[in-house]
Coordinates of C-alpha atoms (C1' of nucleotides) in Angstrom, one line a residue:
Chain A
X1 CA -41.2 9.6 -26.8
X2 CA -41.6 9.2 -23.2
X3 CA -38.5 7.8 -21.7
X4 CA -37.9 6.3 -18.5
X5 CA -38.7 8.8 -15.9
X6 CA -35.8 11.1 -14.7
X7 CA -34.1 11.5 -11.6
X8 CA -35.6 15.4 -10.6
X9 CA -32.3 15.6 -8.0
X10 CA -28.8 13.6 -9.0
X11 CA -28.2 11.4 -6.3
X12 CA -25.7 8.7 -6.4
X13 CA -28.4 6.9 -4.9
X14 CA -26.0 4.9 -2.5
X15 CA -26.5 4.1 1.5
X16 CA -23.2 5.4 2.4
X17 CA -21.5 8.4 4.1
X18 CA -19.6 9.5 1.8
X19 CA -21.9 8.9 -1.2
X20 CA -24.7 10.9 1.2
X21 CA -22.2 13.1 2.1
X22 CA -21.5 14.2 -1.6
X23 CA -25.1 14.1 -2.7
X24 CA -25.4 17.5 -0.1
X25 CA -21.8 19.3 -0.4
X26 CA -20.4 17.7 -3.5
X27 CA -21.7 20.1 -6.3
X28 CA -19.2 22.5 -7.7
X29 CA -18.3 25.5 -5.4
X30 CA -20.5 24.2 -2.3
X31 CA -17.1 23.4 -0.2
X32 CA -15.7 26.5 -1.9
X33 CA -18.5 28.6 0.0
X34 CA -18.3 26.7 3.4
X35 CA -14.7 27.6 3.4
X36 CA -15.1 31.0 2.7
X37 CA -18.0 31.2 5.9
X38 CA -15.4 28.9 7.7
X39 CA -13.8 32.6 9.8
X40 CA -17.0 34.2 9.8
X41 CA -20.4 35.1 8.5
X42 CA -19.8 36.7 4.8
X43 CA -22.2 39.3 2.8
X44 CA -23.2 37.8 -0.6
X45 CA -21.1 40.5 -3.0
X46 CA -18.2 39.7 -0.4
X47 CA -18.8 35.8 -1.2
X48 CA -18.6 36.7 -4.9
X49 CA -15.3 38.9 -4.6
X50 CA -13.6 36.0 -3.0
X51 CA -15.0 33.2 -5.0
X52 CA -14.1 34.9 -8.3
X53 CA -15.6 34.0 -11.0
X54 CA -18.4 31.7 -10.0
X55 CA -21.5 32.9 -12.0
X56 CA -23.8 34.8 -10.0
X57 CA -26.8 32.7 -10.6
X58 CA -25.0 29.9 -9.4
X59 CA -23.6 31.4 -6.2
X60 CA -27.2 32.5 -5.2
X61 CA -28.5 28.6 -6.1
X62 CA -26.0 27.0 -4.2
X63 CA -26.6 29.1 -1.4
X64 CA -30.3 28.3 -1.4
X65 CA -29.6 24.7 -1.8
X66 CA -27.2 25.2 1.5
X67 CA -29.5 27.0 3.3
X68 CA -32.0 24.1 2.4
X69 CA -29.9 21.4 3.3
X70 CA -29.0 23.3 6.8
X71 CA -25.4 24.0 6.5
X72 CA -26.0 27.8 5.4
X73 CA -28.4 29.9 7.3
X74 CA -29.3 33.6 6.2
X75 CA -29.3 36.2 9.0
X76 CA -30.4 39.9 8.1
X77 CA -27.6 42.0 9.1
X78 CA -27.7 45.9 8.9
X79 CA -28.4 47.1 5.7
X80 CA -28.3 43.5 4.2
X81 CA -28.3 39.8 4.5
X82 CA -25.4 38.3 6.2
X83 CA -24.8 34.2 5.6
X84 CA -23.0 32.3 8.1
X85 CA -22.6 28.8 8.9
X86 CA -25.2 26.4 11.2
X87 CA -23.3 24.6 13.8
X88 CA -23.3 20.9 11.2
X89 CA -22.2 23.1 8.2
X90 CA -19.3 24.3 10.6
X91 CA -18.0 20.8 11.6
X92 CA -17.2 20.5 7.5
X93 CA -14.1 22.3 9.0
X94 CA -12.5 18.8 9.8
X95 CA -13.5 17.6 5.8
X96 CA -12.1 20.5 4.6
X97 CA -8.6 20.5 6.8
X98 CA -8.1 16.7 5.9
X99 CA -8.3 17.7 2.2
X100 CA -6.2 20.5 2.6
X101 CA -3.9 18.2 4.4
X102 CA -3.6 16.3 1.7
X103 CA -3.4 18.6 -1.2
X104 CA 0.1 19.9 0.3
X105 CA 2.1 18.5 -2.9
X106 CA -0.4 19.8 -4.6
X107 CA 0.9 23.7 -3.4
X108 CA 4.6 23.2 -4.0
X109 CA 4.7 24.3 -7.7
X110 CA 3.7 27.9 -5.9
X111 CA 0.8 30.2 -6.9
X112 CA 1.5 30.9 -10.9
X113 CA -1.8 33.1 -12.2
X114 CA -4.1 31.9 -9.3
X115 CA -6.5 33.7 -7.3
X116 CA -5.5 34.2 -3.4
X117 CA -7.4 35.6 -0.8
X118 CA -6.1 36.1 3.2
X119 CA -8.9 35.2 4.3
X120 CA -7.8 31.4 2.9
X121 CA -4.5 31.0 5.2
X122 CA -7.7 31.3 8.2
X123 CA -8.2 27.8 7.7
X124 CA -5.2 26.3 5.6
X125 CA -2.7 27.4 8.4
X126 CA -4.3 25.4 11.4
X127 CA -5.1 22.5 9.6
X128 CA -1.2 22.2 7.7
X129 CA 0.1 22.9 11.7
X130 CA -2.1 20.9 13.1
X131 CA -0.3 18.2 15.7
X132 CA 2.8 19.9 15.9
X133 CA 4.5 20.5 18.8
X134 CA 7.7 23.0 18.9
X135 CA 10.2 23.1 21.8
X136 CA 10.4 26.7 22.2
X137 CA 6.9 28.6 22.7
X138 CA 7.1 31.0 19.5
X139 CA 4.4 33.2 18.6
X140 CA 4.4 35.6 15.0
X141 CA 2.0 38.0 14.0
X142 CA 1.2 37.4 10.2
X143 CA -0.1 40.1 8.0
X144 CA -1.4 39.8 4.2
X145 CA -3.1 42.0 3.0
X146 CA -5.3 43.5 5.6
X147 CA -5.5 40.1 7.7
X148 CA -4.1 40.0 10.5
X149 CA -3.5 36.7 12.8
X150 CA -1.6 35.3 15.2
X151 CA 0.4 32.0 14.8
X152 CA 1.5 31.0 18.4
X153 CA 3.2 27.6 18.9
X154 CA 3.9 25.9 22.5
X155 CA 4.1 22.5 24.0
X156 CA 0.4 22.4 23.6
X157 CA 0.3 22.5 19.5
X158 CA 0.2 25.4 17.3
X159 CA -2.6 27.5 17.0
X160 CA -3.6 30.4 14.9
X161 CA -6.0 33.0 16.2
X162 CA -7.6 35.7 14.1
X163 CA -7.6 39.0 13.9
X164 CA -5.4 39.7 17.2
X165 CA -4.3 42.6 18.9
X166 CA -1.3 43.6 17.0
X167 CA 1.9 42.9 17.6
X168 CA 4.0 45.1 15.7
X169 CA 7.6 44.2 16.8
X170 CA 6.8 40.6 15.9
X171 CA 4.8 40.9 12.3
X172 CA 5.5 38.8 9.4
X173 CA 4.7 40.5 6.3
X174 CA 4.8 38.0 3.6
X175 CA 3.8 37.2 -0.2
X176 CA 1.0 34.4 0.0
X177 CA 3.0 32.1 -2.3
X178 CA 5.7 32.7 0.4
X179 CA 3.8 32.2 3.4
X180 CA 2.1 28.9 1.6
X181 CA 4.9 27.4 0.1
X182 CA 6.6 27.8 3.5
X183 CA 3.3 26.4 5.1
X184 CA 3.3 23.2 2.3
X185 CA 7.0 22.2 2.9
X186 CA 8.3 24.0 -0.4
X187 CA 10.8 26.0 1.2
X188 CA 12.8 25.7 4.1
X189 CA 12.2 28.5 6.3
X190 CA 15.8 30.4 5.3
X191 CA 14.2 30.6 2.0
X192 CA 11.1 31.6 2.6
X193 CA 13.0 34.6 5.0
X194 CA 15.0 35.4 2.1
X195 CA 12.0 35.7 -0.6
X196 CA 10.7 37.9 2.3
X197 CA 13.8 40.2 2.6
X198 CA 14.3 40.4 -1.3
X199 CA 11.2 41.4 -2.7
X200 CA 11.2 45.0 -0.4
X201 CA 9.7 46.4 -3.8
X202 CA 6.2 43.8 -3.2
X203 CA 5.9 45.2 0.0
X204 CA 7.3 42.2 1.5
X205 CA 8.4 42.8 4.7
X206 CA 9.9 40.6 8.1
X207 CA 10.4 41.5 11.0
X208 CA 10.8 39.2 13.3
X209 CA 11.6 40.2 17.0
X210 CA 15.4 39.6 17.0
X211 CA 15.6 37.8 20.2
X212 CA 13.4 35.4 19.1
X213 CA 13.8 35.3 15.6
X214 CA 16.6 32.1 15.5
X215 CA 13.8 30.8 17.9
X216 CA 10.9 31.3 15.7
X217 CA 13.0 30.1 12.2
X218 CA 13.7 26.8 14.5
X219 CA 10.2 25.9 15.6
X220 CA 8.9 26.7 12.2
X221 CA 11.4 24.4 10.4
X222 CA 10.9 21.8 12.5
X223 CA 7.2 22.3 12.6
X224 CA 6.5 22.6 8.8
X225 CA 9.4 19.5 7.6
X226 CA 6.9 17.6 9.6
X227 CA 4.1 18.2 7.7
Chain B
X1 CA -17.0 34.3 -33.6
X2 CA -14.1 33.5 -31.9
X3 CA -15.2 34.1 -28.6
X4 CA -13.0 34.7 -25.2
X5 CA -10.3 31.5 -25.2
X6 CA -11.8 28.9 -23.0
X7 CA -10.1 27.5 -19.9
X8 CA -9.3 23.7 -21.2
X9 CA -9.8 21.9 -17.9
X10 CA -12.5 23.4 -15.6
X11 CA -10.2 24.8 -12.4
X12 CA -10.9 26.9 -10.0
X13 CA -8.0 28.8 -10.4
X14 CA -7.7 29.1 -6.3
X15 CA -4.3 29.1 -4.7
X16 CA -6.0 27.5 -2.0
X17 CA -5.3 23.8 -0.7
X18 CA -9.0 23.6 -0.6
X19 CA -9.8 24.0 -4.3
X20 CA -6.4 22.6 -5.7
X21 CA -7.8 19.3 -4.0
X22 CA -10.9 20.2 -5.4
X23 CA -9.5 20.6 -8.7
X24 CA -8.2 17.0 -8.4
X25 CA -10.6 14.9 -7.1
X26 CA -13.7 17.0 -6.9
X27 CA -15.1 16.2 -10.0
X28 CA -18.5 14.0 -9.8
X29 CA -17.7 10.0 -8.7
X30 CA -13.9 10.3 -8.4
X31 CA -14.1 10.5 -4.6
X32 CA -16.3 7.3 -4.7
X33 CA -14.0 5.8 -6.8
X34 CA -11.6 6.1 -4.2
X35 CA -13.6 5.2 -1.3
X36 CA -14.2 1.8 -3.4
X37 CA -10.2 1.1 -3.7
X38 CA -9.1 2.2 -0.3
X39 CA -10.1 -1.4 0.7
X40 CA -8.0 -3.0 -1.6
X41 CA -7.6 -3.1 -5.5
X42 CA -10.4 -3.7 -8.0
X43 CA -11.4 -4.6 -11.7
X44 CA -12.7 -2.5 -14.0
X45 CA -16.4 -4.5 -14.0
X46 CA -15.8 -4.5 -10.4
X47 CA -16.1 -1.1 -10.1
X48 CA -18.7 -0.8 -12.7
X49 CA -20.9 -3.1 -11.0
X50 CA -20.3 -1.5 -7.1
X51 CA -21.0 2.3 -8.4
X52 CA -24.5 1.7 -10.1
X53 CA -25.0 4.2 -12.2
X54 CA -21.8 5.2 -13.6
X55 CA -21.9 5.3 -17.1
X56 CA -18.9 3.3 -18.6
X57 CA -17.4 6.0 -20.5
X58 CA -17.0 7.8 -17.8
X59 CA -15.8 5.5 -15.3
X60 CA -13.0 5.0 -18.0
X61 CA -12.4 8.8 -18.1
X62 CA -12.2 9.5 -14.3
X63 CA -9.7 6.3 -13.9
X64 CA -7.8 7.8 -16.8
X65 CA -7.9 11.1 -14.8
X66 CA -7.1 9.9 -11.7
X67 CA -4.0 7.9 -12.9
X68 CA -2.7 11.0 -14.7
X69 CA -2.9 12.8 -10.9
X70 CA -1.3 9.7 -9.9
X71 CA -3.9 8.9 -7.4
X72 CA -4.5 5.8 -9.1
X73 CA -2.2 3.1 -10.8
X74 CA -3.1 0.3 -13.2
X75 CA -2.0 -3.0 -12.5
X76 CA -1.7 -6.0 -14.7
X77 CA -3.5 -8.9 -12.8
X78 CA -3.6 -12.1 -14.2
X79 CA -6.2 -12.0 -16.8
X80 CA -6.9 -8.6 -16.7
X81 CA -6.3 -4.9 -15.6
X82 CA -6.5 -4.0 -11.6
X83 CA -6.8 -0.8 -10.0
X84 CA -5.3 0.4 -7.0
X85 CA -4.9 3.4 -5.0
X86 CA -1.3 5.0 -4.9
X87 CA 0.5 5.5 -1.3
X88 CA -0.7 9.8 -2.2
X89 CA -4.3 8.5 -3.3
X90 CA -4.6 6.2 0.1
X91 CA -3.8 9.4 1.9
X92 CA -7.3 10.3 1.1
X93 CA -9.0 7.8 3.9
X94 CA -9.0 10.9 5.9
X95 CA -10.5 13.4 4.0
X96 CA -13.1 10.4 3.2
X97 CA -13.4 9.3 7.0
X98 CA -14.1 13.2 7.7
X99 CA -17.0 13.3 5.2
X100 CA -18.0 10.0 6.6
X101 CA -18.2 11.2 10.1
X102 CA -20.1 14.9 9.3
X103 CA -22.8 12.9 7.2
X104 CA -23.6 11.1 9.7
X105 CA -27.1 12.8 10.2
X106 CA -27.8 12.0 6.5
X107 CA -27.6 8.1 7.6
X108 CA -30.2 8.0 10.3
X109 CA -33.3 8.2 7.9
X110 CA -32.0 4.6 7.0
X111 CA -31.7 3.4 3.6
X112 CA -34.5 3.3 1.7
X113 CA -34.1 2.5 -2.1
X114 CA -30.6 3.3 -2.1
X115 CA -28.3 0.9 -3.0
X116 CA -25.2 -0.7 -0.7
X117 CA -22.4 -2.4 -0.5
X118 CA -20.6 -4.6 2.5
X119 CA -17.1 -3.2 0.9
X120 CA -18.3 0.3 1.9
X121 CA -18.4 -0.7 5.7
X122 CA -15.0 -1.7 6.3
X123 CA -14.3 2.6 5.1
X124 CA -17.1 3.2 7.6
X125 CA -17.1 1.9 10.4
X126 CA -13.4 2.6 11.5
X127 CA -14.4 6.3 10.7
X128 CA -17.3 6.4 12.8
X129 CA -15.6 4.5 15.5
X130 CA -12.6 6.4 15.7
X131 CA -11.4 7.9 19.1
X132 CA -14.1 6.1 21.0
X133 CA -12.9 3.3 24.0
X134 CA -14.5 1.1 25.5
X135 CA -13.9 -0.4 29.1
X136 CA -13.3 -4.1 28.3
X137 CA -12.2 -5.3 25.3
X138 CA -14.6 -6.7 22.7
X139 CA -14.3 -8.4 19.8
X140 CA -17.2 -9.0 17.1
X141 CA -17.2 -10.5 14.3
X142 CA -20.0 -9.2 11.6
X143 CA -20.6 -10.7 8.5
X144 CA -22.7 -8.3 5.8
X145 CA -23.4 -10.1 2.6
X146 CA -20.4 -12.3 1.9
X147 CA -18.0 -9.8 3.8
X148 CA -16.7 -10.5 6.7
X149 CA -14.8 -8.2 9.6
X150 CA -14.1 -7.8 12.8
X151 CA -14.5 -4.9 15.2
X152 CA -12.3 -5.2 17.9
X153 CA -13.0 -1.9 20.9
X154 CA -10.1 -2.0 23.4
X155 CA -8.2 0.3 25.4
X156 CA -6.3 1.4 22.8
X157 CA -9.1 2.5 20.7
X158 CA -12.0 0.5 18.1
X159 CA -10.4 -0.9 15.1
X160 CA -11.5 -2.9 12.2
X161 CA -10.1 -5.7 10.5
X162 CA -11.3 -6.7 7.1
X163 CA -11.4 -10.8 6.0
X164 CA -10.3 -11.9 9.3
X165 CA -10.1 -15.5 10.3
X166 CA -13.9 -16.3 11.4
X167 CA -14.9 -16.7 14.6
X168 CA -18.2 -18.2 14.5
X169 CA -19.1 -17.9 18.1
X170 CA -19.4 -14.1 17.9
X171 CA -20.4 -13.7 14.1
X172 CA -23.1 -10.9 13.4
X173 CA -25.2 -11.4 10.3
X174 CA -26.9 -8.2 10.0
X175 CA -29.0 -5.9 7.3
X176 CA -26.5 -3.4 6.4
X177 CA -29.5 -0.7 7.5
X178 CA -29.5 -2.1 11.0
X179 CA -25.4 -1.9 11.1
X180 CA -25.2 1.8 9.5
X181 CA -28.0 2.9 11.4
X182 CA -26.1 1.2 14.9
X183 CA -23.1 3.1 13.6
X184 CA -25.1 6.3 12.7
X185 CA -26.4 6.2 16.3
X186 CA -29.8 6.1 14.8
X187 CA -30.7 2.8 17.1
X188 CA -29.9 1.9 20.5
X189 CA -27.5 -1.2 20.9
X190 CA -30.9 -3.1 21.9
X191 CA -32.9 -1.8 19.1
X192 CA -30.6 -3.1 16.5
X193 CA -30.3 -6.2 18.3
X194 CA -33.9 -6.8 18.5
X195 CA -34.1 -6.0 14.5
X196 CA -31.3 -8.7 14.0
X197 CA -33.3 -11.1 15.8
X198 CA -36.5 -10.3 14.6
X199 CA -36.5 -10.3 10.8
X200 CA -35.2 -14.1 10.8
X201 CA -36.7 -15.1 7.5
X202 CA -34.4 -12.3 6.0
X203 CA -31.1 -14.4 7.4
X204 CA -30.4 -12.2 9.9
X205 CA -29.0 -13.7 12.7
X206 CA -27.6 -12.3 16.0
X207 CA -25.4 -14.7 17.2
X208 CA -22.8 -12.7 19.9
X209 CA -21.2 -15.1 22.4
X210 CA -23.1 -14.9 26.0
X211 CA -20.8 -14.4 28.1
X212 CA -19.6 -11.1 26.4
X213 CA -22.8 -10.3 25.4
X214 CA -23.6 -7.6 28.2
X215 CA -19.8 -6.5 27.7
X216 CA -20.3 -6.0 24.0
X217 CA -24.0 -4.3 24.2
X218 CA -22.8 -1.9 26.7
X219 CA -19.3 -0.8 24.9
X220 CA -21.3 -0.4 21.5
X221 CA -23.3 1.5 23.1
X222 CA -21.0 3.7 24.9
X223 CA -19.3 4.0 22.0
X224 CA -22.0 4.9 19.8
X225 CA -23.6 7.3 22.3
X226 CA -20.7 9.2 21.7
X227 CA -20.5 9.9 18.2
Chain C
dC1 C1' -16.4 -12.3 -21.4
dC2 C1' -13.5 -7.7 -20.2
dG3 C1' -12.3 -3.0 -21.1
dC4 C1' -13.2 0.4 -23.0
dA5 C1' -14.9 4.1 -27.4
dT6 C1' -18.7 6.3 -29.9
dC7 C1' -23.0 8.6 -30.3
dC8 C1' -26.9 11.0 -28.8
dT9 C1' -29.8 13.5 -25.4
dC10 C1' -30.5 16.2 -21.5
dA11 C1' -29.0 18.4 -17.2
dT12 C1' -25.6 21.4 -15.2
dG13 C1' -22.3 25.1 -15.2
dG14 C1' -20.6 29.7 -16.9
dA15 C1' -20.9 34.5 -18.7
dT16 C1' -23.5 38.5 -19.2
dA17 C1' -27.4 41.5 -18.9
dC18 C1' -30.9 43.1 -16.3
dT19 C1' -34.0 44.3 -12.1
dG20 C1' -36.5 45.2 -7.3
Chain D
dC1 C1' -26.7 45.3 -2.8
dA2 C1' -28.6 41.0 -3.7
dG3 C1' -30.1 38.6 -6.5
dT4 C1' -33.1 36.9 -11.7
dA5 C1' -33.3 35.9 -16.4
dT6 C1' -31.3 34.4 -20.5
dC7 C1' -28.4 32.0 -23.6
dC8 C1' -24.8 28.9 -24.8
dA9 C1' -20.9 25.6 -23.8
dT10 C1' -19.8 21.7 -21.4
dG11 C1' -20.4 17.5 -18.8
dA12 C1' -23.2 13.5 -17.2
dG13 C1' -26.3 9.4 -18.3
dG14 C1' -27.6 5.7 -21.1
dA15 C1' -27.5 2.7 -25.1
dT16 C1' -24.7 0.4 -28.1
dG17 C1' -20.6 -1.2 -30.7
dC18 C1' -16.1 -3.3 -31.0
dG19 C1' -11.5 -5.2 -30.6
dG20 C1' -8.6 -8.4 -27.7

DNA sequence: CCGCATCCTCATGGATACTG
DNA sequence: CAGTATCCATGAGGATGCGG
């Protein structure tokens, strides 16, 4: 009856990076979480809104095994506890941007009965733009949903800031499937302006500044065939 | 009875690059699967034997998963089946070096009982070396276990070369604690070189070629100050 | 031998109800 | 709002068997 003793954690048990690596941020929904605290500290209900569908017994354990491990630390915000990423847990950004990278043929087929959330396209933009440089400096103001961010690209690279003053004559109102797909290399950018015009009814709107619209369609296209 | 129709495969259901890479390869050991092919092709018992642990019916199921992702292709080798990485599936050395390079805190309390492999430096050490240069150029040759390299820090950047034509003049026979924890910045360049040379009777040998040695201590060390 | 498949046990994940 | 508690389904670990 008494069995060889059990590992009490499961460890691959291997002096390695990436084998260490896993053993802290490899459980299911822990790089899930990170990229959800990636734009900004996050209240627990808001975690499990966006995460939807993890168990909430098993968002509050993987945040206390975070939290342990220092990636996660808890702050008391008003009225509440507010989680945000340590300084290590916030250099998983470069992790999480390779894998994103790579997972572009993964986004082609488009979004079927998935999930989306803005908040999302915070980290998946800069990462799929990432070393990219456009002739033209273009910059678009991108709404979906109630996020707001700026997508500017120049000589120096593209860049994506949050939350920006608004721009109005320059927004991009867009479906997410349009924006990613677009993002991913699915569409060229005529069709992606096209699936923006045509679905008025999804409150899908573009509206591009005019004089800088052919502008903006050529630095995007030649930005995201490159990807 | 019949309860609510369960979801077949576990997915996240995310229309997020994030968790559709997740979905793929996020499952327990199919990143260290990878991580053991990205240096070249392997047998089945090969792999068995490298990722102690794995239970056999599983390491079957994950290679059967990650050829239907097409991450992985089976190859008929003489007297046998081999595995290797597809073009896509190699595309995950970044998303590996990443992990590799954010974990490295987890490597400096050295490696204990875990187990290791000289196969896992050649992923390693390019990752941890990346975007570092060194003033002149060095060239070591290490030799862990019956694997041999060379790490070659130029101008243009450190770079690895696996199974290299030996130079026995600059070969370093090293634990693999004292190279990971070099890499890991967890020693000084002298430290580790004083371990090599102290702990003889465990064949550890430090033999780099005097007249580079100063060059090579001080670019190792400028280079792994600065990870 | 190599490359798995089967069987069994236990740890982990998921859904829902409940509580300070 | 921010979690615990509970129960059950699923996946991982380990031993063994088996055909080529």
């Amino acid at each position: 009856m008494d069995k060889v003793k059990r590992m009490p954690n499961r460890s691959y048990g291997q002096f390695c990076g990436l084998a260490r690596a896993l053993d802290t941020v490899g459980d299911r929904w822990n790089l899930l979480i990170v990229r959800e605290l990636l734009p900004g500290p996050q209240r627990y209900n808001e975690l499990k809104a966006s995460l939807s569908g993890i168990a909430t017994n098993l968002l509050a354990a993987r945040l206390r095994d975070l939290e342990a491990n220092r990636i996660v630390e808890r702050r008391l915000a008003d009225a509440g506890v507010s989680y945000a990423l340590t300084p290590w847990g916030a250099g998983l950004r470069e992790p999480i941007e390779a894998l994103i990278n790579w997972s572009a043929p993964l986004m082609i087929t488009g979004r079927g009965d998935d999930s989306f959330q803005p908040r999302w396209l915070a980290t998946a933009l800069p990462a799929l733009l990432r070393d990219v440089t456009a002739d033209p400096t273009v910059e678009l103001g991108i709404q979906v949903g109630d996020f707001l961010m700026t997508l500017r690209i120049d000589q120096t690279g593209p860049s994506v800031v949050i939350q920006p003053e608004q721009h109005p004559e320059t927004i991009l109102m867009a479906p997410p499937e349009a924006v990613l797909g677009l993002a991913a290399g699915a569409l060229t950018t005529d069709q992606a302006l096209t699936i923006g015009e045509m679905q008025g009814d999804r409150e899908v709107l573009l509206t591009v500044f005019p004089s800088r619209r052919s502008n903006a369609a050529a630095a995007l296209a030649s930005a995201l065939n490159s990807i």
